[in-house]
Amino acid sequence: MYFIHLPQINEMNYFNNVLDSIGNTPLIKINKLCSTTKAKVLAKVETTNPGNSVKDRMALKMVEDAEELGLIKPGGTIVEGTSGNTGMGLALACIVKGYKLICVLNDKQSKEKMDILRAVGAEVVVCPTAVEPEDPRSYYSVSKRLAEETPNSWYVNQYDNLSNRKAHYESTGPEIWEQTDGKITHFVVGVGTGGTISGVGKFLKEKNPNIKIWGIDTYGSVFKKYHETGIFDENEIYPYITEGIGEDILPENVDFEIIDAFEKVTDKDAAVYTRKLAREEGIFVGNSAGAAIKGVCQLADQLTEDDVVVVLFHDHGSRYIGKIFNDDWMKERGFLDEEKKVAKDIVISHEGKRLVKADVNDPLSMVMVAMKQFDISQIPVFENGKMVGSISDHNLFKKILDEPEIKEFPVKNVMEAPFPSVDGTTPINEITSLFNSNNRAVIVNYDKDKQHIITVQDMMNAVGANNN
Ligand SMILES: Cc1ncc(COP(=O)(O)O)c(C=O)c1O
C-alpha cells in the first residue's frame, strides 16, 4: 500500500465557473528554435485558457462591456461572424451567462470547426465564400441581417469593438509585465483584428516607452505597407494560407501608433515553424504562432543578449490537425521540403549525452573500457582540442589479437584517420555518402562551439530503418 503525503490544504482552491479560469497563462523559454538570436525569447502560451486561445479574454470582455452598456439583456442572442477562436470564447461566455450564440461562417471553413462550435452550444449559419462582401448572401451581410432581425440580439464585431483591445490592456499586458519583472524589451505577435498587439502594446509602452512592439503580418495583407507609407494598397491584397493574421481591411482595433514595425512571414515558413515548435520545443500551438516565432528569427540581427523578447502564441495546435500537422496537406502546398532532416536534427536527440572522446596520449586499455562502458563502437581522438584521429572497435580488436602488448600503448600509435566533419545544416543525404566500410561515423559541428557524433545506427534511426 502507498501513502501519498499531500501538503496540508486549509482552503479549497477552485474557480466558480469556467470564465474565472481565463488568463494567468504561462511564459515558457524558447530553447532551440531561436538559436540565431542572442536574446532571451519567452513565449506567452495562451492555450491554457479554457477555450484554448487568447480570444477567451477579449470575448468575455466584449460581452461584459455590452452588458454594462445595456446592449445585451438577459436571455438575449449574440451574433458574430467568426470561424474559430472568438466563437469558442463567446460560446463559453454565453453558456455561463445564459445567452444564445449564432456564429456565421463561410463555407471554406472545415467541418471540424463547425462541429466544435456546435459542441459548445452555438448555432452555426454557413454562407457561400465566393460572393462579394456586399452580396446579401455574404457572411458579413448575413451576420448583420441576423443581428437586425433577431429580437434582443447584439452583433459583436470583434474588428471594430474596442473592448477587444481593452481586454489585453487590462489582463494580457499586465501579466507579461509581471512575469518578466518589467525586463521585457520587445513584444512580438501576429496581427489580425489588432486587439492583442494594441492592448498589450499600450500597456507595456505606458510602463516603459522604450519597449519595442513588433507585429507579424502575412504576404497578401495590407498592414505592413499601410504602417510604413500610410497607403492602403489594394494591390497588396491576395489570398493567403496563414490563419488568424493579416487583413484586407483596417480594423479599428489596430493602433498603428503603438506598433514600431511589421514583419512579413511567408505561408510556408509559418507552417514549417508551427511544426518545429511542436517537435523541437514541445509547444503544440497554431499557425500564427509559427509565423510569430519565425518573425523573431528573421529579426534576430536587431536583438542583443540583453534583450528579453516576449512572443505570444494565440491558440492550440489541435485546431490545425487537418492542415499544418497533416503531411499530405503540407506536401500538396510544397511546404514539406524544408523539413528534410539535416545533421543537427540527428544529433539533437542525443545532445544530453556527452561526446565520448580519447586523447592521443590515453592508453588503448582506457579506450577499450570506455567503449564497453558506453556501449559504443567508435571514438574520435583529439589533441589540443582538435580532432586528429579515430579508433573503431572492429580495427582495434583485430590489432590487439595480432599484438596483445599494444593495449598499453598510447592511442596515437594505432589510431586511424579522423572521422569526416560536417556542419549542423548538412542534409542527411549528403552525410550518407560519407559512410563506407572504413568510416563508420561523422562528427557534426553546430551551434557555434558544439560537437557530436553521428553513427551508422543514428543514420538508420533517422531514415526510419528502426521501428522501435
Ligand atoms: C490564431 C490567431 N492568431 C492570431 C490572431 C490575431 O490576433 P488579434 O485579432 O488580436 O490581432 C487571431 C485572431 O483572430 C487568431 O485567431
CSV table of N, CA, C and O and ligand atoms in Angstrom, one decimal, residues 53-55 58 84-86 158-159 164 168 189-198 223 243-247 254 286-289 313-315 320, ligand 1:
chain,number,residue,atom,x,y,z
A,53,SER,N,-7.5,29.4,-26.4
A,53,SER,CA,-6.9,30.5,-27.1
A,53,SER,C,-7.0,31.8,-26.3
A,53,SER,O,-7.8,31.9,-25.4
A,54,VAL,N,-6.2,32.8,-26.8
A,54,VAL,CA,-6.1,34.1,-26.1
A,54,VAL,C,-7.5,34.8,-26.3
A,54,VAL,O,-7.8,35.7,-25.5
A,55,LYS,N,-8.3,34.4,-27.3
A,55,LYS,CA,-9.5,35.0,-27.6
A,55,LYS,C,-10.5,35.0,-26.5
A,55,LYS,O,-11.5,35.7,-26.5
A,58,MET,N,-10.8,38.4,-24.7
A,58,MET,CA,-11.5,39.5,-25.3
A,58,MET,C,-13.0,39.2,-25.5
A,58,MET,O,-13.8,40.1,-25.4
A,84,GLY,N,-13.7,30.6,-35.5
A,84,GLY,CA,-12.9,29.7,-34.5
A,84,GLY,C,-12.8,30.2,-33.2
A,84,GLY,O,-13.7,30.2,-32.3
A,85,ASN,N,-11.6,30.8,-32.9
A,85,ASN,CA,-11.2,31.1,-31.5
A,85,ASN,C,-12.2,32.1,-30.8
A,85,ASN,O,-12.6,31.9,-29.7
A,86,THR,N,-12.6,33.2,-31.5
A,86,THR,CA,-13.5,34.1,-30.9
A,86,THR,C,-14.9,33.5,-30.6
A,86,THR,O,-15.5,33.7,-29.6
A,158,GLN,N,-15.8,41.9,-33.6
A,158,GLN,CA,-14.6,41.9,-33.0
A,158,GLN,C,-13.5,42.9,-33.6
A,158,GLN,O,-12.6,43.3,-33.0
A,159,TYR,N,-13.7,43.2,-34.9
A,159,TYR,CA,-12.7,44.1,-35.6
A,159,TYR,C,-12.8,45.5,-35.1
A,159,TYR,O,-11.7,46.1,-34.8
A,164,ASN,N,-12.2,44.7,-27.3
A,164,ASN,CA,-11.3,43.7,-27.7
A,164,ASN,C,-9.9,44.1,-27.2
A,164,ASN,O,-9.2,43.4,-26.4
A,168,HIS,N,-6.9,43.1,-23.5
A,168,HIS,CA,-5.5,42.8,-23.5
A,168,HIS,C,-4.7,43.9,-22.7
A,168,HIS,O,-3.7,43.6,-22.1
A,189,VAL,N,4.0,39.7,-31.9
A,189,VAL,CA,2.7,39.0,-32.0
A,189,VAL,C,2.1,39.1,-33.4
A,189,VAL,O,2.3,40.2,-34.1
A,190,GLY,N,1.4,38.1,-33.8
A,190,GLY,CA,0.6,38.2,-35.1
A,190,GLY,C,-0.5,39.1,-34.9
A,190,GLY,O,-1.1,39.3,-33.9
A,191,VAL,N,-0.9,39.8,-36.1
A,191,VAL,CA,-1.9,40.8,-36.0
A,191,VAL,C,-3.1,40.5,-36.9
A,191,VAL,O,-2.9,40.2,-38.1
A,192,GLY,N,-4.3,40.4,-36.4
A,192,GLY,CA,-5.5,40.1,-37.1
A,192,GLY,C,-6.5,41.3,-36.9
A,192,GLY,O,-6.4,42.3,-37.6
A,193,THR,N,-7.3,41.2,-35.9
A,193,THR,CA,-8.1,42.3,-35.5
A,193,THR,C,-7.3,43.4,-34.9
A,193,THR,O,-7.8,44.6,-34.9
A,194,GLY,N,-6.1,43.1,-34.4
A,194,GLY,CA,-5.2,44.1,-33.8
A,194,GLY,C,-5.5,44.2,-32.3
A,194,GLY,O,-4.7,45.0,-31.6
A,195,GLY,N,-6.4,43.5,-31.8
A,195,GLY,CA,-6.7,43.6,-30.3
A,195,GLY,C,-5.5,43.3,-29.4
A,195,GLY,O,-5.2,44.0,-28.5
A,196,THR,N,-4.9,42.2,-29.7
A,196,THR,CA,-3.8,41.7,-28.9
A,196,THR,C,-2.6,42.7,-28.9
A,196,THR,O,-2.2,43.2,-27.8
A,197,ILE,N,-2.1,43.0,-30.1
A,197,ILE,CA,-0.9,43.9,-30.1
A,197,ILE,C,-1.2,45.3,-29.6
A,197,ILE,O,-0.4,45.9,-28.9
A,198,SER,N,-2.4,45.8,-29.9
A,198,SER,CA,-2.7,47.2,-29.5
A,198,SER,C,-2.9,47.3,-28.0
A,198,SER,O,-2.4,48.2,-27.3
A,223,PHE,N,-1.4,45.4,-43.8
A,223,PHE,CA,-0.9,46.1,-42.6
A,223,PHE,C,0.5,46.8,-42.8
A,223,PHE,O,0.7,47.9,-42.5
A,243,GLU,N,-3.5,31.3,-41.0
A,243,GLU,CA,-4.8,31.6,-40.4
A,243,GLU,C,-4.6,32.6,-39.2
A,243,GLU,O,-3.7,32.4,-38.4
A,244,GLY,N,-5.6,33.5,-39.1
A,244,GLY,CA,-5.7,34.3,-37.9
A,244,GLY,C,-5.0,35.7,-38.1
A,244,GLY,O,-5.3,36.6,-37.3
A,245,ILE,N,-4.0,35.8,-39.0
A,245,ILE,CA,-3.3,37.1,-39.0
A,245,ILE,C,-3.4,37.7,-40.5
A,245,ILE,O,-3.7,37.0,-41.4
A,246,GLY,N,-3.1,39.0,-40.5
A,246,GLY,CA,-3.2,39.7,-41.8
A,246,GLY,C,-4.7,40.1,-42.1
A,246,GLY,O,-5.6,39.3,-41.7
A,247,GLU,N,-4.9,41.2,-42.8
A,247,GLU,CA,-6.3,41.6,-43.2
A,247,GLU,C,-6.3,42.3,-44.5
A,247,GLU,O,-5.3,42.8,-45.0
A,254,VAL,N,-6.7,48.0,-34.5
A,254,VAL,CA,-5.3,48.2,-34.8
A,254,VAL,C,-4.9,49.6,-34.5
A,254,VAL,O,-5.3,50.5,-35.2
A,286,GLY,N,-0.8,26.9,-32.7
A,286,GLY,CA,-1.4,27.1,-34.0
A,286,GLY,C,-0.5,27.8,-35.0
A,286,GLY,O,0.6,28.3,-34.7
A,287,ASN,N,-1.1,28.0,-36.2
A,287,ASN,CA,-0.4,28.6,-37.3
A,287,ASN,C,0.2,30.0,-37.1
A,287,ASN,O,1.3,30.2,-37.5
A,288,SER,N,-0.5,30.8,-36.4
A,288,SER,CA,0.0,32.2,-36.3
A,288,SER,C,1.2,32.2,-35.3
A,288,SER,O,2.0,33.1,-35.3
A,289,ALA,N,1.3,31.2,-34.4
A,289,ALA,CA,2.5,31.1,-33.5
A,289,ALA,C,3.7,30.8,-34.4
A,289,ALA,O,4.8,31.3,-34.1
A,313,PHE,N,1.7,33.3,-28.4
A,313,PHE,CA,1.2,32.2,-29.2
A,313,PHE,C,-0.3,32.1,-28.9
A,313,PHE,O,-0.8,31.9,-27.8
A,314,HIS,N,-1.1,32.4,-30.0
A,314,HIS,CA,-2.6,32.6,-29.8
A,314,HIS,C,-3.4,31.4,-29.4
A,314,HIS,O,-4.3,31.4,-28.6
A,315,ASP,N,-3.1,30.3,-30.1
A,315,ASP,CA,-4.1,29.2,-30.0
A,315,ASP,C,-3.4,27.8,-30.1
A,315,ASP,O,-2.2,27.7,-30.3
A,320,TYR,N,-5.4,22.6,-35.9
A,320,TYR,CA,-4.7,22.5,-37.2
A,320,TYR,C,-4.3,21.1,-37.6
A,320,TYR,O,-3.5,20.9,-38.5
B,1,LIG,C1,-5.0,32.0,-34.3
B,1,LIG,C2,-5.0,33.5,-34.3
B,1,LIG,N1,-3.8,34.1,-34.3
B,1,LIG,C3,-3.7,35.5,-34.3
B,1,LIG,C4,-4.8,36.3,-34.3
B,1,LIG,C5,-4.7,37.8,-34.3
B,1,LIG,O1,-5.0,38.3,-33.0
B,1,LIG,P1,-5.7,39.7,-32.9
B,1,LIG,O2,-7.1,39.6,-33.6
B,1,LIG,O3,-5.8,40.0,-31.5
B,1,LIG,O4,-4.9,40.7,-33.7
B,1,LIG,C6,-6.1,35.7,-34.2
B,1,LIG,C7,-7.3,36.5,-34.3
B,1,LIG,O5,-8.3,36.1,-34.8
B,1,LIG,C8,-6.2,34.2,-34.2
B,1,LIG,O6,-7.3,33.6,-34.2
